[in-house]
Amino acid sequence: MYRSLDKSVIAMQRRELIQLGIVSSFLGLLGLRCSSAPKHRLPVAVATWDHGQMAVETAWRVLQQGGRLLDAVEEGVRVVEADPMVRTVGVGGYPDATGRVTLDASIMEGTGRCGAVAFLEGFVHPISVARRVMEKTPHVFLVGEGARAFALAEGFEEANLLTPESEQDWLRWKEQQGTPAPPPSNLENTNRIDADNHDTVGLLVADATGRLTGACSTSGAAFKMRGRVGDSPIIGAGLFVDDEVGAACATGWGEGVIRIAGSHLVVELMRQGDDPEVACRKAVARYRARTGDDTLQVGFLALRRDGVVGAYSLLPGFTYAVMDAAQGMQLLQAPSLLR
Ligand code: ASP
């Protein structure tokens, strides 16, 4: 069982961030830049939410055993996809409004090679299908029936992803809603789930030389409209990786992230000189300005090619896991725009 942040740790981190904020404002007056973003020693693995701990631990082990970056991110995401307790990724994920679990995933190397699947039903590991799209087809993105046919042709086995728990929740939701309809908000804003059951897994890994690869996987918004696809499988929205600069991924309200091409924005801000946390903060501010939304959580996580990590969210509560050679595993809470 992976841990969640308790309130005292969060309070302590807030205090430290406020102190850092005061120092950085002072340095700002002197024309200096100060980053509150933690520095890590390469290789580094970072992943979204509490369940990111199992992702980074697995990715780390693969790298330590001499595995490739692609294997590290694929394996890291696969453990989350296979865990039925994670209700927003892979098996056990919440179904759509019609009671069917449909999954989105993407994978990207810092060279620009990438692959994605969306609206995929009946396979536990969409991330592996996404990797296969990248490696075995001339295309980047397969969806729905075509993605399913491709997965079957590649030898992936079909499985039932709807667990009794998710089915129960769906039935309860249907009763409350009357007729199926898209949910008014994303999962992190409902009270039905706890901190262990949060959202997209996004995993970014840099090897000892600063080469980067990223992956993300999700069942998307709970009880979404049939056919709805979020940001996670859209390269540039839910994930973007560039060896020249760094990598970024997103979690939260996918429609808002798509509207600002969020992960690409974070990487481009880093390219222009912003440190990862500042880049993530600016992307959250852009999201807020563009969508006018103050209620649906969105969070960005970034890893620069030198191992500096940053994260930022709209609302408090976005946690992320980091693992590096110097400090081992850490579970941190991202600063947020709104308190
Ligand atoms: N971004 C995902 C989506 O909108 C879900 C999430 O991370 O909350 O599909």
Coordinates of C-alpha atoms and ligand atoms in Angstrom, one line a residue:
M1 CA 0.0 0.0 0.0
Y2 CA 1.4 3.4 -1.0
R3 CA 1.2 6.3 1.4
S4 CA -0.7 9.5 1.1
L5 CA 0.5 12.8 2.4
D6 CA -0.8 13.6 5.9
K7 CA -2.0 17.1 6.7
S8 CA 1.0 18.1 8.8
V9 CA 3.4 17.3 6.0
I10 CA 1.2 19.3 3.6
A11 CA 1.1 22.2 6.1
M12 CA 4.9 22.0 6.5
Q13 CA 5.4 22.0 2.8
R14 CA 3.1 25.1 2.5
R15 CA 5.1 26.9 5.1
E16 CA 8.4 26.1 3.3
L17 CA 6.9 27.2 0.0
I18 CA 5.7 30.5 1.5
Q19 CA 9.2 31.1 3.0
L20 CA 10.7 30.3 -0.4
G21 CA 8.2 32.6 -2.0
I22 CA 9.3 35.4 0.2
V23 CA 12.9 34.8 -0.6
S24 CA 12.2 34.5 -4.3
S25 CA 10.2 37.8 -4.2
F26 CA 13.1 39.5 -2.5
L27 CA 15.6 38.1 -5.0
G28 CA 13.1 39.1 -7.8
L29 CA 13.4 42.7 -6.6
L30 CA 17.1 42.4 -7.0
G31 CA 16.6 41.0 -10.5
L32 CA 17.6 37.5 -9.6
R33 CA 15.6 34.3 -10.2
C34 CA 15.1 31.8 -7.5
S35 CA 13.6 28.4 -8.1
S36 CA 11.7 26.6 -5.4
A37 CA 11.8 23.5 -7.6
P38 CA 13.6 20.6 -6.1
K39 CA 16.9 19.6 -7.7
H40 CA 17.5 15.9 -8.3
R41 CA 20.4 13.9 -9.4
L42 CA 20.0 12.0 -12.7
P43 CA 18.5 9.5 -13.3
V44 CA 15.1 10.8 -12.1
A45 CA 11.6 9.4 -12.4
V46 CA 8.5 11.5 -11.5
A47 CA 4.8 10.6 -11.6
T48 CA 1.4 12.1 -10.8
W49 CA -0.6 11.4 -7.7
D50 CA 0.0 8.9 -4.8
H51 CA -0.2 6.0 -7.2
G52 CA 2.8 7.6 -8.9
Q53 CA 4.9 6.0 -6.2
M54 CA 4.5 2.5 -7.7
A55 CA 5.1 3.9 -11.2
V56 CA 8.4 5.6 -10.3
E57 CA 9.6 2.7 -8.2
T58 CA 9.0 0.3 -11.0
A59 CA 10.6 2.6 -13.6
W60 CA 13.6 3.1 -11.4
R61 CA 14.1 -0.6 -11.0
V62 CA 13.9 -1.2 -14.7
L63 CA 16.6 1.5 -15.3
Q64 CA 18.8 0.1 -12.5
Q65 CA 18.6 -3.3 -14.2
G66 CA 19.9 -1.7 -17.4
G67 CA 16.5 -1.5 -19.1
R68 CA 15.7 1.1 -21.7
L69 CA 13.8 4.3 -21.0
L70 CA 10.9 3.1 -23.0
D71 CA 10.7 -0.1 -20.9
A72 CA 11.0 1.9 -17.7
V73 CA 8.0 4.2 -18.5
E74 CA 5.9 1.3 -20.0
E75 CA 6.5 -0.9 -17.0
G76 CA 5.9 1.9 -14.5
V77 CA 2.5 2.7 -16.0
R78 CA 1.6 -0.9 -16.4
V79 CA 1.7 -1.5 -12.6
V80 CA -0.9 1.2 -12.1
E81 CA -3.0 0.0 -15.0
A82 CA -3.1 -3.5 -13.4
D83 CA -4.1 -2.3 -10.0
P84 CA -7.9 -2.5 -9.6
M85 CA -7.7 -0.2 -6.5
V86 CA -6.8 2.7 -8.8
R87 CA -10.2 3.7 -10.0
T88 CA -9.1 6.1 -12.7
V89 CA -6.6 4.0 -14.7
G90 CA -6.8 0.6 -16.4
V91 CA -8.6 -2.3 -14.8
G92 CA -11.1 -1.0 -12.2
G93 CA -11.3 2.4 -13.9
Y94 CA -14.7 4.1 -13.7
P95 CA -16.8 3.4 -16.8
D96 CA -18.5 5.8 -19.1
A97 CA -22.1 6.9 -18.9
T98 CA -23.2 3.6 -20.6
G99 CA -21.2 1.4 -18.1
R100 CA -18.3 0.6 -20.4
V101 CA -14.7 1.2 -19.4
T102 CA -12.8 3.1 -22.2
L103 CA -9.1 3.9 -21.9
D104 CA -6.7 6.5 -23.2
A105 CA -2.9 6.4 -23.2
S106 CA 0.2 7.9 -24.8
I107 CA 3.9 7.4 -24.8
M108 CA 6.6 9.7 -26.1
E109 CA 10.4 9.7 -26.5
G110 CA 12.5 12.9 -26.3
T111 CA 13.4 12.4 -30.0
G112 CA 9.7 13.1 -30.9
R113 CA 8.8 9.4 -31.6
C114 CA 5.3 8.8 -30.0
G115 CA 2.3 6.6 -30.0
A116 CA -1.2 6.8 -28.6
V117 CA -4.6 5.1 -28.3
A118 CA -7.9 6.4 -27.2
F119 CA -11.5 5.1 -26.6
L120 CA -9.9 1.6 -26.3
E121 CA -12.1 -1.0 -24.7
G122 CA -11.2 -4.4 -23.3
F123 CA -7.4 -4.3 -22.7
V124 CA -5.7 -3.9 -19.4
H125 CA -2.6 -2.2 -20.8
P126 CA -3.4 0.6 -23.2
I127 CA 0.1 2.0 -22.7
S128 CA 1.6 -1.2 -24.3
V129 CA -0.8 -0.8 -27.2
A130 CA 0.3 2.8 -27.5
R131 CA 3.9 1.8 -27.6
R132 CA 3.1 -0.8 -30.3
V133 CA 1.4 1.9 -32.4
M134 CA 4.6 3.9 -32.1
E135 CA 6.9 1.0 -32.9
K136 CA 4.9 -1.0 -35.5
T137 CA 2.8 1.5 -37.5
P138 CA 3.6 4.5 -39.6
H139 CA 1.0 6.3 -37.4
V140 CA 0.8 8.1 -34.1
F141 CA -2.7 7.7 -32.9
L142 CA -5.3 4.8 -33.2
V143 CA -8.8 5.1 -31.7
G144 CA -11.8 2.9 -30.9
E145 CA -12.6 -0.1 -33.1
G146 CA -9.3 0.4 -35.1
A147 CA -7.2 0.5 -32.0
R148 CA -9.0 -2.7 -30.7
A149 CA -8.4 -4.5 -34.0
F150 CA -4.7 -3.5 -33.9
A151 CA -4.3 -4.7 -30.3
L152 CA -5.9 -8.1 -31.2
A153 CA -3.7 -8.4 -34.2
E154 CA -0.7 -7.7 -32.0
G155 CA -1.7 -10.5 -29.7
F156 CA -3.0 -8.5 -26.7
E157 CA -5.6 -10.4 -24.8
E158 CA -9.0 -9.1 -24.1
A159 CA -10.2 -8.7 -20.5
N160 CA -13.2 -7.4 -18.6
L161 CA -12.1 -4.1 -17.0
L162 CA -15.3 -3.3 -15.1
T163 CA -14.8 -4.4 -11.5
P164 CA -17.9 -5.0 -9.2
E165 CA -16.9 -1.8 -7.2
S166 CA -16.8 0.4 -10.3
E167 CA -20.1 -1.1 -11.6
Q168 CA -21.7 -0.4 -8.2
D169 CA -20.5 3.2 -8.3
W170 CA -21.8 3.5 -11.9
L171 CA -25.2 2.1 -10.9
R172 CA -25.4 4.5 -8.0
W173 CA -24.5 7.4 -10.3
K174 CA -27.2 6.4 -12.8
E175 CA -29.8 6.3 -10.1
Q176 CA -28.8 9.8 -8.9
Q177 CA -28.6 11.2 -12.4
G178 CA -31.7 9.7 -13.9
T179 CA -30.6 9.5 -17.5
P180 CA -26.9 9.1 -18.4
A181 CA -25.1 12.4 -18.9
P182 CA -21.6 13.7 -18.7
P183 CA -20.5 14.5 -15.2
P184 CA -20.4 18.1 -14.2
S185 CA -16.9 17.8 -12.9
N186 CA -13.8 15.6 -12.8
L187 CA -13.1 13.1 -10.1
E188 CA -10.9 15.1 -7.8
N189 CA -13.9 17.3 -7.1
T190 CA -16.2 14.7 -5.9
N191 CA -16.4 13.4 -2.4
R192 CA -16.9 9.8 -3.5
I193 CA -13.2 8.9 -3.8
D194 CA -10.3 9.3 -1.5
A195 CA -6.7 10.5 -2.1
D196 CA -5.6 7.0 -3.2
N197 CA -8.0 6.9 -6.1
H198 CA -7.0 9.9 -8.1
D199 CA -6.8 10.4 -11.8
T200 CA -4.4 9.9 -14.7
V201 CA -1.0 8.4 -14.1
G202 CA 1.6 10.5 -15.9
L203 CA 5.2 9.2 -15.7
L204 CA 8.3 11.1 -16.8
V205 CA 11.8 9.6 -16.7
A206 CA 15.3 11.0 -17.4
D207 CA 18.2 8.6 -17.6
A208 CA 21.8 9.4 -16.4
T209 CA 22.5 11.3 -19.6
G210 CA 19.4 13.5 -19.5
R211 CA 17.6 11.6 -22.3
L212 CA 13.8 11.7 -21.6
T213 CA 10.7 9.5 -22.1
G214 CA 7.2 9.9 -20.8
A215 CA 3.9 8.0 -20.7
C216 CA 0.4 8.5 -19.4
S217 CA -2.7 6.4 -19.0
T218 CA -6.3 7.0 -17.8
S219 CA -9.9 5.9 -17.9
G220 CA -10.7 9.6 -18.1
A221 CA -13.5 11.4 -16.4
A222 CA -15.9 9.1 -14.5
F223 CA -19.2 8.4 -16.3
K224 CA -18.1 10.5 -19.3
M225 CA -20.2 10.7 -22.4
R226 CA -19.7 7.7 -24.7
G227 CA -16.9 8.5 -27.1
R228 CA -15.4 11.2 -24.9
V229 CA -11.6 11.4 -25.1
G230 CA -9.5 13.6 -22.8
D231 CA -6.1 15.2 -22.9
S232 CA -4.0 12.2 -21.9
P233 CA -3.7 10.5 -25.3
I234 CA -3.2 13.8 -27.2
I235 CA 0.4 14.5 -27.7
G236 CA 1.1 18.1 -26.7
A237 CA -2.0 18.2 -24.4
G238 CA -1.6 15.4 -21.8
L239 CA 2.1 14.6 -22.6
F240 CA 5.0 16.2 -24.3
V241 CA 8.7 15.3 -24.3
D242 CA 11.7 16.9 -25.9
D243 CA 15.3 15.8 -25.3
E244 CA 16.5 19.4 -25.9
V245 CA 14.5 20.8 -23.0
G246 CA 12.4 18.5 -20.8
A247 CA 9.1 16.7 -20.4
A248 CA 5.7 17.5 -19.0
C249 CA 2.4 15.8 -18.4
A250 CA -1.0 16.9 -17.2
T251 CA -3.8 15.6 -15.0
G252 CA -7.3 17.0 -14.2
W253 CA -10.0 18.4 -16.4
G254 CA -8.8 17.2 -19.9
E255 CA -11.1 19.5 -21.9
G256 CA -9.3 22.5 -20.3
V257 CA -5.8 21.0 -20.8
I258 CA -6.6 20.4 -24.5
R259 CA -7.7 24.1 -24.9
I260 CA -4.2 25.3 -24.0
A261 CA -2.1 22.4 -25.4
G262 CA -0.9 22.3 -21.8
S263 CA 2.1 19.9 -21.8
H264 CA 3.5 21.4 -24.9
L265 CA 3.1 24.9 -23.4
V266 CA 5.0 23.8 -20.3
V267 CA 7.9 22.4 -22.3
E268 CA 8.0 25.5 -24.5
L269 CA 8.0 27.8 -21.4
M270 CA 11.0 25.8 -20.1
R271 CA 12.7 26.2 -23.5
Q272 CA 12.3 30.0 -23.1
G273 CA 14.1 29.8 -19.7
D274 CA 11.4 29.2 -17.1
D275 CA 12.2 26.6 -14.5
P276 CA 9.8 23.7 -14.4
E277 CA 7.7 24.9 -11.5
V278 CA 7.3 28.4 -13.0
A279 CA 6.4 26.8 -16.4
C280 CA 3.7 24.7 -14.7
R281 CA 2.4 27.7 -12.8
K282 CA 2.1 29.7 -16.0
A283 CA 0.3 26.9 -17.7
V284 CA -2.2 26.6 -14.8
A285 CA -2.7 30.4 -15.0
R286 CA -3.3 30.2 -18.8
Y287 CA -5.8 27.3 -18.2
R288 CA -7.7 29.5 -15.7
A289 CA -7.7 32.6 -17.9
R290 CA -8.8 30.6 -20.9
T291 CA -11.5 28.5 -19.3
G292 CA -12.6 30.8 -16.6
D293 CA -12.7 27.8 -14.4
D294 CA -12.0 27.9 -10.6
T295 CA -13.5 24.6 -9.6
L296 CA -12.1 21.8 -11.7
Q297 CA -8.7 20.6 -10.7
V298 CA -5.9 20.7 -13.2
G299 CA -2.2 19.9 -12.5
F300 CA 1.0 19.9 -14.5
L301 CA 4.2 18.0 -13.7
A302 CA 7.5 18.8 -15.4
L303 CA 11.0 17.3 -15.5
R304 CA 13.8 19.3 -17.1
R305 CA 16.6 17.4 -18.8
D306 CA 19.1 18.3 -16.0
G307 CA 16.8 16.7 -13.4
V308 CA 15.0 19.7 -12.0
V309 CA 11.4 18.9 -11.2
G310 CA 8.4 21.2 -10.9
A311 CA 4.7 20.8 -10.4
Y312 CA 1.7 23.2 -10.0
S313 CA -2.0 22.8 -9.7
L314 CA -5.1 25.0 -9.7
L315 CA -6.5 23.6 -6.4
P316 CA -4.6 22.2 -3.5
G317 CA -4.2 18.4 -3.3
F318 CA -2.2 17.5 -6.4
T319 CA 0.5 15.1 -5.2
Y320 CA 3.4 13.6 -7.2
A321 CA 6.1 11.1 -6.5
V322 CA 9.8 11.6 -7.3
M323 CA 12.7 9.2 -7.2
D324 CA 16.3 10.0 -7.8
A325 CA 19.7 8.7 -6.8
A326 CA 20.3 11.3 -4.1
Q327 CA 17.0 11.3 -2.2
G328 CA 15.3 8.0 -3.0
M329 CA 11.5 8.1 -3.1
Q330 CA 9.6 11.3 -2.1
L331 CA 5.9 12.0 -2.2
L332 CA 5.3 15.8 -2.5
Q333 CA 2.4 18.1 -2.8
A334 CA 2.4 20.7 -5.7
P335 CA 1.8 24.3 -4.8
S336 CA -1.5 25.6 -6.1
L337 CA -2.9 28.8 -7.6
L338 CA -5.9 28.8 -5.4
R339 CA -6.0 28.0 -1.7
Ligands
ASP1 N1 -7.0 14.3 -17.6 C1 -7.8 13.1 -17.6 C2 -8.9 13.3 -18.6 O1 -9.5 14.4 -18.6 C3 -8.3 12.7 -16.3 C4 -7.6 13.3 -15.1 O2 -6.4 13.3 -15.1 O3 -8.3 13.7 -14.2 O4 -9.3 12.3 -19.2

